[in-house]
Coordinates of C-alpha atoms in Angstrom, one line a residue:
M1 CA 77.5 81.0 123.1
Y2 CA 78.5 79.0 120.2
T3 CA 81.9 77.6 119.3
L4 CA 83.1 78.1 115.8
R5 CA 84.8 75.4 113.9
P6 CA 88.4 76.2 112.8
Y7 CA 87.5 76.8 109.2
Q8 CA 84.6 79.1 110.3
R9 CA 87.0 81.1 112.5
D10 CA 89.3 81.4 109.5
A11 CA 86.5 82.7 107.3
V12 CA 85.5 85.3 109.9
Q13 CA 89.1 86.4 110.3
N14 CA 89.7 86.7 106.6
T15 CA 86.6 88.9 106.3
I16 CA 87.8 91.2 109.0
S17 CA 91.3 91.5 107.5
H18 CA 90.0 92.1 104.0
F19 CA 87.6 94.9 105.0
K20 CA 90.3 96.6 107.1
K21 CA 92.4 96.9 104.0
C22 CA 89.7 97.8 101.3
N23 CA 86.1 98.0 100.4
D24 CA 86.1 95.6 97.6
A25 CA 83.0 93.4 97.5
A26 CA 84.0 89.9 98.8
V27 CA 82.7 86.4 98.7
I28 CA 83.2 83.4 101.0
V29 CA 82.7 80.0 99.5
L30 CA 81.6 77.2 101.9
P31 CA 80.0 73.9 100.9
T32 CA 76.5 73.2 101.6
G33 CA 76.3 72.1 105.3
A34 CA 79.4 74.0 106.4
G35 CA 77.4 76.3 108.7
K36 CA 77.3 79.6 106.8
S37 CA 74.7 80.8 109.3
L38 CA 77.3 80.6 112.1
V39 CA 79.7 82.7 110.1
I40 CA 76.9 85.2 109.5
A41 CA 76.1 85.1 113.2
E42 CA 79.6 85.7 114.3
L43 CA 80.1 88.6 111.8
A44 CA 76.8 90.2 112.9
R45 CA 77.8 89.8 116.6
L46 CA 81.1 91.5 116.0
A47 CA 79.7 94.5 114.1
K48 CA 79.7 97.8 115.7
H49 CA 77.1 99.4 113.4
K50 CA 73.9 98.3 111.7
I51 CA 74.2 95.5 109.3
L52 CA 71.7 93.9 106.9
V53 CA 71.6 90.2 106.0
L54 CA 69.9 89.4 102.7
A55 CA 68.5 86.2 101.4
H56 CA 66.3 85.3 98.4
V57 CA 63.8 83.0 100.1
K58 CA 62.0 83.2 103.4
E59 CA 63.3 79.8 104.6
L60 CA 66.9 81.2 104.5
V61 CA 65.8 84.4 106.2
E62 CA 64.2 82.5 109.0
Q63 CA 67.0 80.0 109.4
N64 CA 69.7 82.6 109.6
A65 CA 67.6 84.7 112.1
Q66 CA 66.8 81.7 114.3
K67 CA 70.4 80.7 114.5
Y68 CA 71.4 84.2 115.5
T69 CA 68.7 84.7 118.1
S70 CA 69.2 81.2 119.6
F71 CA 72.4 82.4 121.1
G72 CA 70.5 85.1 123.1
L73 CA 71.2 87.9 120.6
K74 CA 68.5 90.3 119.4
A75 CA 67.7 90.8 115.7
S76 CA 64.9 92.3 113.4
V77 CA 63.3 90.5 110.5
F78 CA 62.0 92.2 107.4
S79 CA 60.1 89.6 105.2
A80 CA 56.6 89.8 104.0
G81 CA 56.5 85.9 103.8
L82 CA 57.4 85.7 107.5
K83 CA 54.8 88.5 108.3
E84 CA 57.5 90.7 110.0
K85 CA 58.8 94.1 108.7
S86 CA 61.1 95.5 111.3
L87 CA 64.4 97.4 111.1
S88 CA 64.6 98.3 114.8
E89 CA 67.7 96.2 115.9
Q90 CA 71.3 96.6 115.0
V91 CA 71.1 93.4 112.9
T92 CA 68.3 92.8 110.4
F93 CA 67.6 89.6 108.5
A94 CA 65.6 90.4 105.3
S95 CA 64.3 88.9 102.1
V96 CA 65.7 90.9 99.2
Q97 CA 62.3 91.2 97.5
S98 CA 60.6 92.7 100.6
I99 CA 63.4 95.2 101.4
A100 CA 63.7 96.3 97.7
R101 CA 60.0 97.1 97.7
N102 CA 60.5 99.4 100.9
L103 CA 63.7 101.3 100.1
E104 CA 62.3 104.4 101.6
Q105 CA 62.6 102.8 105.1
L106 CA 66.4 102.4 104.7
Q107 CA 67.5 105.8 105.7
S108 CA 70.3 105.2 108.2
F109 CA 74.0 104.2 108.3
Y110 CA 74.7 100.5 107.6
S111 CA 78.3 99.3 107.8
L112 CA 77.8 95.9 106.1
I113 CA 75.5 94.0 103.8
I114 CA 75.8 90.1 103.9
I115 CA 74.1 88.3 101.0
D116 CA 73.4 84.6 101.5
E117 CA 73.3 82.4 98.4
C118 CA 75.1 85.3 96.7
H119 CA 75.5 83.4 93.4
R120 CA 72.1 84.7 92.7
V121 CA 73.4 88.3 92.5
S122 CA 73.6 89.4 88.8
E123 CA 75.7 92.2 87.0
N124 CA 72.4 93.9 86.3
Q125 CA 72.5 97.4 87.9
D126 CA 68.7 97.4 88.1
S127 CA 68.5 94.2 90.1
Q128 CA 66.8 94.2 93.5
Y129 CA 70.2 93.5 95.2
Q130 CA 71.8 96.5 93.4
Q131 CA 68.8 98.7 94.3
V132 CA 69.3 98.0 98.1
I133 CA 73.1 98.5 97.9
N134 CA 72.7 101.8 96.0
Q135 CA 70.2 103.0 98.7
L136 CA 72.6 102.2 101.6
R137 CA 75.5 103.8 99.8
K138 CA 73.6 107.2 100.0
Y139 CA 74.3 107.0 103.8
N140 CA 77.6 105.2 103.7
A141 CA 79.9 105.6 100.7
N142 CA 82.2 102.9 102.2
L143 CA 79.5 100.3 102.6
K144 CA 81.1 96.8 103.0
I145 CA 79.5 93.9 100.8
L146 CA 80.0 90.2 101.7
G147 CA 78.5 87.3 99.9
L148 CA 78.4 83.6 101.0
T149 CA 77.7 80.7 98.7
A150 CA 78.5 77.1 98.1
T151 CA 78.6 77.7 94.3
P152 CA 80.2 80.9 93.0
Y153 CA 79.3 80.1 89.4
R154 CA 76.2 80.5 87.4
L155 CA 75.7 79.0 84.0
G156 CA 75.3 81.9 81.5
M157 CA 76.9 84.4 83.7
G158 CA 80.1 82.6 84.8
W159 CA 82.0 83.3 88.0
I160 CA 80.6 85.8 90.4
Y161 CA 84.0 87.0 91.6
Y162 CA 87.2 88.3 89.8
Q163 CA 90.2 87.4 91.9
H164 CA 90.8 84.5 94.3
Y165 CA 92.9 84.8 97.4
H166 CA 95.1 81.9 96.3
G167 CA 96.4 84.0 93.3
F168 CA 94.2 83.4 90.2
I169 CA 91.5 84.9 88.2
R170 CA 88.0 83.6 87.6
G171 CA 85.5 86.0 86.3
G172 CA 85.9 89.5 84.8
S173 CA 86.4 92.9 86.2
E174 CA 82.6 93.4 85.9
S175 CA 81.8 90.4 88.1
P176 CA 79.5 91.3 91.1
F177 CA 82.2 90.5 93.7
K178 CA 85.8 91.6 93.5
R179 CA 87.5 89.0 95.6
C180 CA 87.0 85.5 96.9
I181 CA 88.6 85.8 100.4
Y182 CA 88.0 82.3 101.7
E183 CA 87.0 78.9 100.2
L184 CA 86.7 75.4 101.7
P185 CA 86.6 72.3 99.5
L186 CA 83.8 69.8 99.9
R187 CA 86.4 67.0 100.3
Y188 CA 87.7 68.6 103.4
M189 CA 84.3 68.7 105.0
I190 CA 83.7 65.0 104.3
Q191 CA 87.1 63.8 105.3
N192 CA 87.0 65.7 108.6
G193 CA 83.6 64.4 109.5
Y194 CA 81.7 67.7 109.1
L195 CA 79.5 66.2 106.4
T196 CA 78.1 62.8 105.8
S197 CA 79.9 60.5 103.3
P198 CA 78.2 60.3 99.9
N199 CA 77.7 56.8 98.7
E200 CA 77.4 57.2 94.9
I201 CA 75.9 53.9 93.5
D202 CA 75.7 53.1 89.8
P203 CA 72.0 52.5 89.3
A204 CA 72.9 49.6 86.9
I205 CA 69.5 49.8 85.2
T206 CA 68.1 51.7 82.3
N207 CA 69.1 55.4 82.6
Y208 CA 67.7 58.4 80.7
D209 CA 69.7 59.3 77.7
F210 CA 69.7 63.1 77.5
S211 CA 72.7 63.4 75.1
S212 CA 70.6 64.1 72.1
L213 CA 69.3 67.3 73.6
I214 CA 70.9 70.7 72.9
T215 CA 71.4 73.4 75.6
N216 CA 71.1 77.0 75.1
T217 CA 73.9 79.6 75.7
F218 CA 73.1 79.4 79.5
G219 CA 73.5 75.6 79.5
N220 CA 69.8 75.0 80.2
Y221 CA 67.7 72.4 78.4
S222 CA 64.3 73.1 76.9
E223 CA 61.4 71.8 78.8
K224 CA 59.5 71.1 75.6
D225 CA 62.5 68.9 74.4
M226 CA 62.8 67.1 77.8
N227 CA 59.1 66.4 77.9
K228 CA 59.1 64.9 74.4
L229 CA 62.1 62.7 75.2
L230 CA 60.8 61.6 78.7
S231 CA 57.3 60.8 77.2
D232 CA 59.0 58.2 75.0
Q233 CA 60.6 56.7 78.2
T234 CA 57.8 56.0 80.5
R235 CA 58.8 52.4 81.0
A236 CA 62.3 53.6 82.0
T237 CA 60.7 56.0 84.5
K238 CA 58.6 53.2 86.1
S239 CA 61.7 51.0 86.2
I240 CA 63.7 53.8 87.9
I241 CA 61.1 54.6 90.6
D242 CA 60.8 50.9 91.4
H243 CA 64.6 50.9 91.9
I244 CA 64.4 54.0 94.1
I245 CA 61.7 52.3 96.2
E246 CA 64.0 49.2 96.6
K247 CA 67.0 51.2 97.5
S248 CA 65.2 53.4 100.0
E249 CA 63.6 50.6 102.0
R250 CA 65.8 51.4 105.0
R251 CA 66.2 55.1 104.4
L252 CA 64.6 57.9 106.4
G253 CA 64.3 60.6 103.8
V254 CA 64.4 60.6 100.0
M255 CA 64.7 63.7 97.7
I256 CA 63.9 63.2 94.0
F257 CA 65.0 65.8 91.6
A258 CA 62.8 65.7 88.4
A259 CA 63.5 67.2 84.9
T260 CA 60.0 68.9 84.3
V261 CA 56.7 69.4 86.0
M262 CA 55.2 66.8 83.7
H263 CA 57.9 64.4 84.6
A264 CA 57.5 65.1 88.3
K265 CA 53.8 64.3 88.2
E266 CA 54.5 61.0 86.4
I267 CA 57.0 60.2 89.1
T268 CA 54.6 61.0 91.9
G269 CA 52.1 58.5 90.4
Y270 CA 54.5 55.6 90.8
L271 CA 55.2 56.3 94.5
P272 CA 53.1 55.5 97.6
E273 CA 50.4 58.1 97.7
N274 CA 50.3 58.5 101.4
N275 CA 54.1 58.8 101.7
T276 CA 54.9 61.2 98.9
R277 CA 54.6 64.9 98.2
L278 CA 55.5 67.1 95.3
I279 CA 56.8 70.8 95.3
I280 CA 57.0 72.8 92.1
G281 CA 57.4 76.5 91.4
D282 CA 53.6 77.0 91.4
T283 CA 53.0 75.3 94.6
D284 CA 51.0 77.6 97.0
N285 CA 53.4 79.0 99.8
A286 CA 51.1 77.7 102.6
K287 CA 50.9 74.3 101.0
R288 CA 54.8 74.3 100.4
D289 CA 55.4 75.2 104.1
E290 CA 53.1 72.4 105.3
I291 CA 54.9 69.8 102.9
I292 CA 58.3 70.9 104.0
K293 CA 57.3 70.7 107.7
D294 CA 55.9 67.2 107.2
F295 CA 59.0 66.1 105.5
K296 CA 61.3 67.4 108.1
E297 CA 59.2 65.7 110.8
K298 CA 59.4 62.5 108.8
K299 CA 55.7 62.2 108.3
I300 CA 56.3 61.6 104.6
K301 CA 59.4 59.8 103.1
Y302 CA 59.5 60.9 99.4
L303 CA 59.8 64.5 98.4
I304 CA 59.8 65.3 94.7
N305 CA 60.7 68.8 93.4
V306 CA 61.5 70.6 90.1
S307 CA 64.4 73.2 90.5
V308 CA 63.0 74.7 93.8
L309 CA 64.9 72.9 96.6
T310 CA 68.4 73.1 95.4
T311 CA 69.3 76.0 97.8
G312 CA 67.9 77.2 101.1
F313 CA 66.5 73.9 102.2
D314 CA 67.7 72.1 105.3
A315 CA 66.5 68.6 106.2
P316 CA 69.5 66.7 107.8
H317 CA 67.7 63.4 107.8
V318 CA 67.8 63.1 104.1
D319 CA 69.8 60.0 103.3
L320 CA 69.0 59.3 99.6
I321 CA 69.2 61.6 96.7
A322 CA 67.8 60.6 93.4
I323 CA 68.7 62.7 90.3
L324 CA 66.4 62.3 87.4
R325 CA 67.3 65.5 85.6
P326 CA 70.3 66.6 83.4
T327 CA 72.6 69.4 84.3
E328 CA 75.7 70.9 82.7
S329 CA 76.7 72.6 85.9
V330 CA 79.1 70.9 88.4
S331 CA 77.9 73.5 90.8
L332 CA 74.3 72.6 90.5
Y333 CA 75.2 69.0 90.8
Q334 CA 77.0 69.6 94.0
Q335 CA 74.1 71.7 95.4
I336 CA 71.7 68.8 94.7
V337 CA 73.9 66.2 96.3
G338 CA 74.5 68.6 99.3
R339 CA 70.9 68.4 100.3
G340 CA 71.8 64.9 101.6
L341 CA 75.2 65.5 103.2
R342 CA 74.3 67.2 106.6
L343 CA 74.9 65.3 109.7
S344 CA 72.1 63.7 111.6
D345 CA 71.6 61.1 114.4
N346 CA 71.9 57.5 113.2
K347 CA 72.9 58.6 109.6
E348 CA 75.9 56.7 108.4
D349 CA 75.9 57.9 104.7
C350 CA 73.8 59.3 101.9
I351 CA 73.1 57.2 98.8
I352 CA 73.4 59.2 95.5
L353 CA 71.6 57.7 92.6
D354 CA 72.2 59.5 89.2
Y355 CA 69.7 58.2 86.6
A356 CA 70.4 61.2 84.2
G357 CA 74.0 60.3 83.2
N358 CA 75.4 63.6 84.4
D359 CA 78.7 61.8 85.1
F360 CA 80.2 64.4 87.3
N361 CA 82.8 63.7 89.9
L362 CA 81.4 65.2 93.0
Y363 CA 84.8 66.8 94.0
H364 CA 85.5 68.2 90.6
P365 CA 86.0 72.0 90.6
E366 CA 83.7 74.1 88.5
V367 CA 85.4 74.9 85.1
G368 CA 83.6 78.1 84.5
E369 CA 82.5 77.5 80.9
K370 CA 79.6 75.7 79.2
K371 CA 80.7 72.1 78.6
P372 CA 81.9 72.0 74.9
N373 CA 80.8 68.4 74.3
T374 CA 79.6 65.4 76.3
D375 CA 83.0 63.6 76.5
S376 CA 84.8 66.6 78.0
E377 CA 86.1 66.5 81.6
P378 CA 88.0 68.9 83.8
V379 CA 91.8 68.8 83.0
Q380 CA 94.8 70.5 84.6
V381 CA 96.8 72.7 82.3
L382 CA 100.1 74.3 83.4
C383 CA 100.7 77.8 81.8
P384 CA 104.0 77.9 79.9
G385 CA 104.3 81.4 80.9
C386 CA 103.8 81.6 84.7
G387 CA 103.4 77.9 85.6
F388 CA 99.9 78.4 87.0
A389 CA 97.8 75.2 87.1
N390 CA 94.7 76.0 85.2
V391 CA 91.6 73.8 85.2
F392 CA 89.8 73.8 81.7
W393 CA 87.5 71.5 79.9
G394 CA 89.4 69.0 77.9
K395 CA 89.9 65.4 76.7
L396 CA 92.2 62.8 78.1
S397 CA 93.7 59.8 76.5
E398 CA 93.3 56.3 78.1
D399 CA 96.7 56.8 79.9
G400 CA 95.6 60.0 81.4
Q401 CA 97.5 62.3 78.9
I402 CA 95.8 65.6 77.7
I403 CA 94.7 65.2 74.1
E404 CA 93.3 68.7 73.8
H405 CA 91.8 71.5 76.0
Y406 CA 89.4 74.4 75.5
G407 CA 91.1 77.0 77.7
R408 CA 91.7 80.4 76.2
R409 CA 93.7 82.5 78.6
C410 CA 95.8 81.6 81.7
Q411 CA 93.9 82.3 84.9
G412 CA 97.1 82.9 87.0
L413 CA 97.4 86.2 88.9
L414 CA 100.8 87.8 88.9
D415 CA 101.8 89.9 91.9
D416 CA 104.9 92.2 91.8
G417 CA 104.5 93.4 95.3
Q418 CA 102.7 96.6 94.3
S419 CA 100.0 95.5 92.0
Q420 CA 98.3 92.4 90.6
Q421 CA 97.4 91.6 87.1
Q422 CA 96.3 88.5 85.1
C423 CA 98.9 86.5 83.3
D424 CA 98.7 87.5 79.6
F425 CA 99.5 84.0 78.2
R426 CA 96.8 82.9 75.8
F427 CA 96.3 79.3 74.8
K428 CA 93.8 80.3 72.0
F429 CA 93.9 83.7 70.4
K430 CA 93.0 85.8 67.4
E431 CA 95.8 87.8 65.8
C432 CA 95.4 91.5 65.0
D433 CA 95.9 92.0 61.3
E434 CA 97.5 95.4 62.0
C435 CA 100.1 94.8 64.8
G436 CA 100.1 90.9 65.2
A437 CA 99.2 91.1 68.8
E438 CA 97.3 88.2 70.5
N439 CA 93.7 88.9 71.5
D440 CA 90.8 86.9 73.0
I441 CA 89.1 85.0 70.2
A442 CA 85.9 87.0 70.8
A443 CA 87.8 90.4 70.8
R444 CA 86.4 93.1 68.5
Q445 CA 89.2 95.6 69.2
C446 CA 93.0 94.9 69.6
N447 CA 94.1 95.2 73.1
Q448 CA 97.5 96.6 71.9
C449 CA 97.0 99.0 69.0
G450 CA 93.2 99.6 69.3
A451 CA 92.6 98.5 65.7
I452 CA 89.1 97.2 65.0
M453 CA 89.3 93.4 64.4
A454 CA 87.4 91.8 61.7
D455 CA 84.7 89.4 62.7
P456 CA 85.4 85.8 61.6
D457 CA 81.8 85.6 60.4
D458 CA 82.4 88.7 58.3
K459 CA 85.5 87.2 56.8
L460 CA 83.7 84.0 55.9
R461 CA 80.7 85.8 54.5
A462 CA 82.9 88.0 52.3
A463 CA 84.8 85.0 51.0
L464 CA 81.7 83.1 50.2
N465 CA 80.4 86.1 48.1
L466 CA 83.6 86.2 46.0
K467 CA 83.9 84.2 42.7
N468 CA 87.7 83.8 43.1
A469 CA 87.6 82.7 46.8
M470 CA 87.0 79.2 48.3
V471 CA 86.1 78.5 51.9
L472 CA 87.2 75.1 53.2
R473 CA 85.2 73.7 56.2
C474 CA 88.5 72.1 57.3
S475 CA 88.2 68.5 58.6
G476 CA 92.0 67.9 58.7
L477 CA 95.5 68.5 57.4
S478 CA 98.5 66.6 56.2
V479 CA 102.2 67.5 56.1
S480 CA 104.6 66.3 53.4
L481 CA 108.2 66.9 52.6
I482 CA 108.7 68.4 49.1
K483 CA 112.6 68.6 49.4
A484 CA 115.1 69.4 52.0
Q485 CA 113.8 72.0 54.5
L486 CA 110.6 72.6 52.4
I487 CA 107.3 71.3 53.6
K488 CA 103.8 71.3 52.1
V489 CA 100.7 71.6 54.4
S490 CA 97.5 70.4 52.7
Y491 CA 94.1 71.3 54.1
F492 CA 91.1 69.4 53.1
D493 CA 87.3 69.5 53.8
E494 CA 84.4 67.0 54.2
D495 CA 83.8 66.9 50.5
G496 CA 87.4 66.3 49.4
A497 CA 88.3 69.7 48.2
S498 CA 91.8 70.8 49.3
C499 CA 94.4 73.5 49.0
D500 CA 98.0 73.8 50.0
E501 CA 100.6 76.2 51.4
V502 CA 104.3 75.9 51.5
Y503 CA 106.9 76.7 54.3
D504 CA 110.6 76.9 53.7
F505 CA 112.4 76.1 57.0
S506 CA 115.7 77.3 55.7
N507 CA 114.1 80.7 55.8
K508 CA 113.8 82.5 59.2
K509 CA 110.7 84.4 58.3
S510 CA 108.9 81.4 56.8
R511 CA 109.9 79.3 59.9
F512 CA 108.6 82.1 62.2
V513 CA 105.2 82.3 60.5
F514 CA 104.8 78.5 60.7
H515 CA 105.5 78.6 64.5
R516 CA 103.2 81.4 65.0
F517 CA 100.3 79.3 63.8
Y518 CA 101.2 75.9 65.1
S519 CA 103.6 76.1 68.2
Y520 CA 100.6 76.0 70.6
R521 CA 98.4 73.8 68.4
V522 CA 99.9 70.3 68.8
Q523 CA 97.7 67.5 70.1
G524 CA 98.9 66.3 73.5
H525 CA 101.0 69.5 74.2
V526 CA 100.0 72.5 76.2
D527 CA 103.4 74.1 76.1
K528 CA 105.1 75.6 73.2
V529 CA 106.6 73.2 70.6
T530 CA 109.4 74.4 68.2
W531 CA 110.8 72.6 65.3
S532 CA 114.3 73.3 63.8
S533 CA 113.9 71.2 60.6
A534 CA 111.3 70.3 58.1
E535 CA 111.9 66.6 58.8
Q536 CA 110.8 67.2 62.4
V537 CA 107.6 69.0 61.4
V538 CA 106.7 66.1 59.0
A539 CA 107.2 63.6 61.8
A540 CA 104.8 65.6 64.1
G541 CA 102.4 66.4 61.2
H542 CA 99.7 64.0 62.4
L543 CA 99.6 65.9 65.8
L544 CA 99.0 69.4 64.4
L545 CA 95.5 70.7 65.0
A546 CA 93.9 71.9 61.8
P547 CA 92.1 75.3 61.6
D548 CA 88.4 75.4 61.6
F549 CA 88.2 77.2 58.3
V550 CA 90.6 77.9 55.5
I551 CA 90.0 80.7 53.1
A552 CA 91.8 80.4 49.7
K553 CA 92.1 82.9 46.8
Q554 CA 92.5 81.8 43.2
H555 CA 95.9 82.8 41.6
K556 CA 96.1 82.9 37.8
K557 CA 99.4 81.1 37.8
Y558 CA 99.5 79.0 41.0
G559 CA 95.9 78.1 41.5
W560 CA 94.3 78.2 45.0
Q561 CA 96.5 79.9 47.5
V562 CA 95.7 79.9 51.2
A563 CA 94.8 83.5 52.3
Q564 CA 93.5 83.0 55.8
K565 CA 93.2 80.3 58.4
L566 CA 90.5 80.6 61.1
F567 CA 91.4 78.8 64.3
D568 CA 89.2 78.4 67.5
Y569 CA 86.2 79.6 65.7
E570 CA 82.9 80.1 67.7
G571 CA 80.6 81.9 65.2
S572 CA 77.4 80.8 63.6
Y573 CA 78.8 78.9 60.6
R574 CA 78.9 75.1 61.1
K575 CA 82.4 73.6 61.6
A576 CA 83.5 70.3 60.1
D577 CA 82.8 67.1 61.9
K578 CA 86.3 66.1 63.0
S579 CA 85.3 63.0 64.9

């Protein structure tokens, strides 16, 4: 039999302990190369009833099944791609596509479903994964569901689990998995010799500049836009491939990740024909199997692909990864690099060459939101309420101080011994006009009083249609002292228009209103800031973060008066350029 590594034993034990307590769908997070198949094998060996192990590609089905049977254990395989469709043994390794097309054959009691690469599971109740789960629940209402992945986050969907066993919140209550019950950082694997050290080298030659491209809501780039940009940089591509050839002279296996199919074909043309193969989504299955076999047997050196070999691919001899595609996902970046970090004989390290300017720290955690701008980086923000160390996108000064961050709500999980709930502190919020409660900036209904909250776009649209209203696309503010304890805050837009409001710091109510807007909107501060005098506010005025829009109404006697300020706006209207 096999011997589990310490962290693999911990993952198995955490799984057993979790399912003894509850039936909540759980996920284990292990880096690429950590041996998920061994964890699966041990859980399958310990199972007392039938279990089903699902994967999305036949290569993973085959790998997991072979690992299990190599220890003298029996298993069935249900995969059209592997030309086997059997459910006879207690443990079955299956492709989700094949089993979902044959649900009528699942008519017995299964105690557990294990889903490999479970970040592919969606919230869609009509998905193939959900169809299989629903079918098995007809015969076992207490069916256990366990997922394994190296990357528990998907651009566009977010985190695939809700609660983490270390005591914080990731996704929402609708996430496919309820709890993350075990997670192992990539750094641990490398430091303890379980993975090859990555050798990240700055190419120091002309890189692609993808910064002008816009991503969609899922963080993906348009293939048409990338092709247009790359077609203007053919000289750069030739120079990059020459550099890869130079750096790979003493390397055994080179994987190149291209941006588009057109780009991949161009790259192929610059590499040695007899030593290069290309795999894309349309590559015939038989041809794909042949190429992968030749690559694993080192009959070819260069393997180019477009978004098809980021998961479920195992070639330990790979010792150079070349990234020629952009991504906004730390998780995807780690998946790509992970293809080259498996241990192999005579392999000392794996060279990582990033020609796309992705600029990710390999050990950075996934933030869980689309990157707001190119100069954002993960920053740690302590919650003033519970003290939890959140990780958000943000900006740092040269001395490492946080200038600003884009987090909304604390992700800390509070436990009173009887129940758990998410910390209710909000860094950014939308106030209810009825009761003043703080809500998420995208909320449509108040979480306290239930009142319907006006959409910021509706407010702007209504103001723009009124003759006596003015909308400032606010690009900044200034604070000045009118007289003792009396300050004037002036808001101005890109075109020079402005309007003012006055706060009397000798008045308790006026002071409260000012703090309500600006206590948590001070550059360089993530905790609450309070001011006892007007002079203190003026001194800190240059640090106050301006609203995105100011709506002013015209008064017959006093001119333009500020009626509303819209902070943390994420609607369809363009905000001012505050750069």
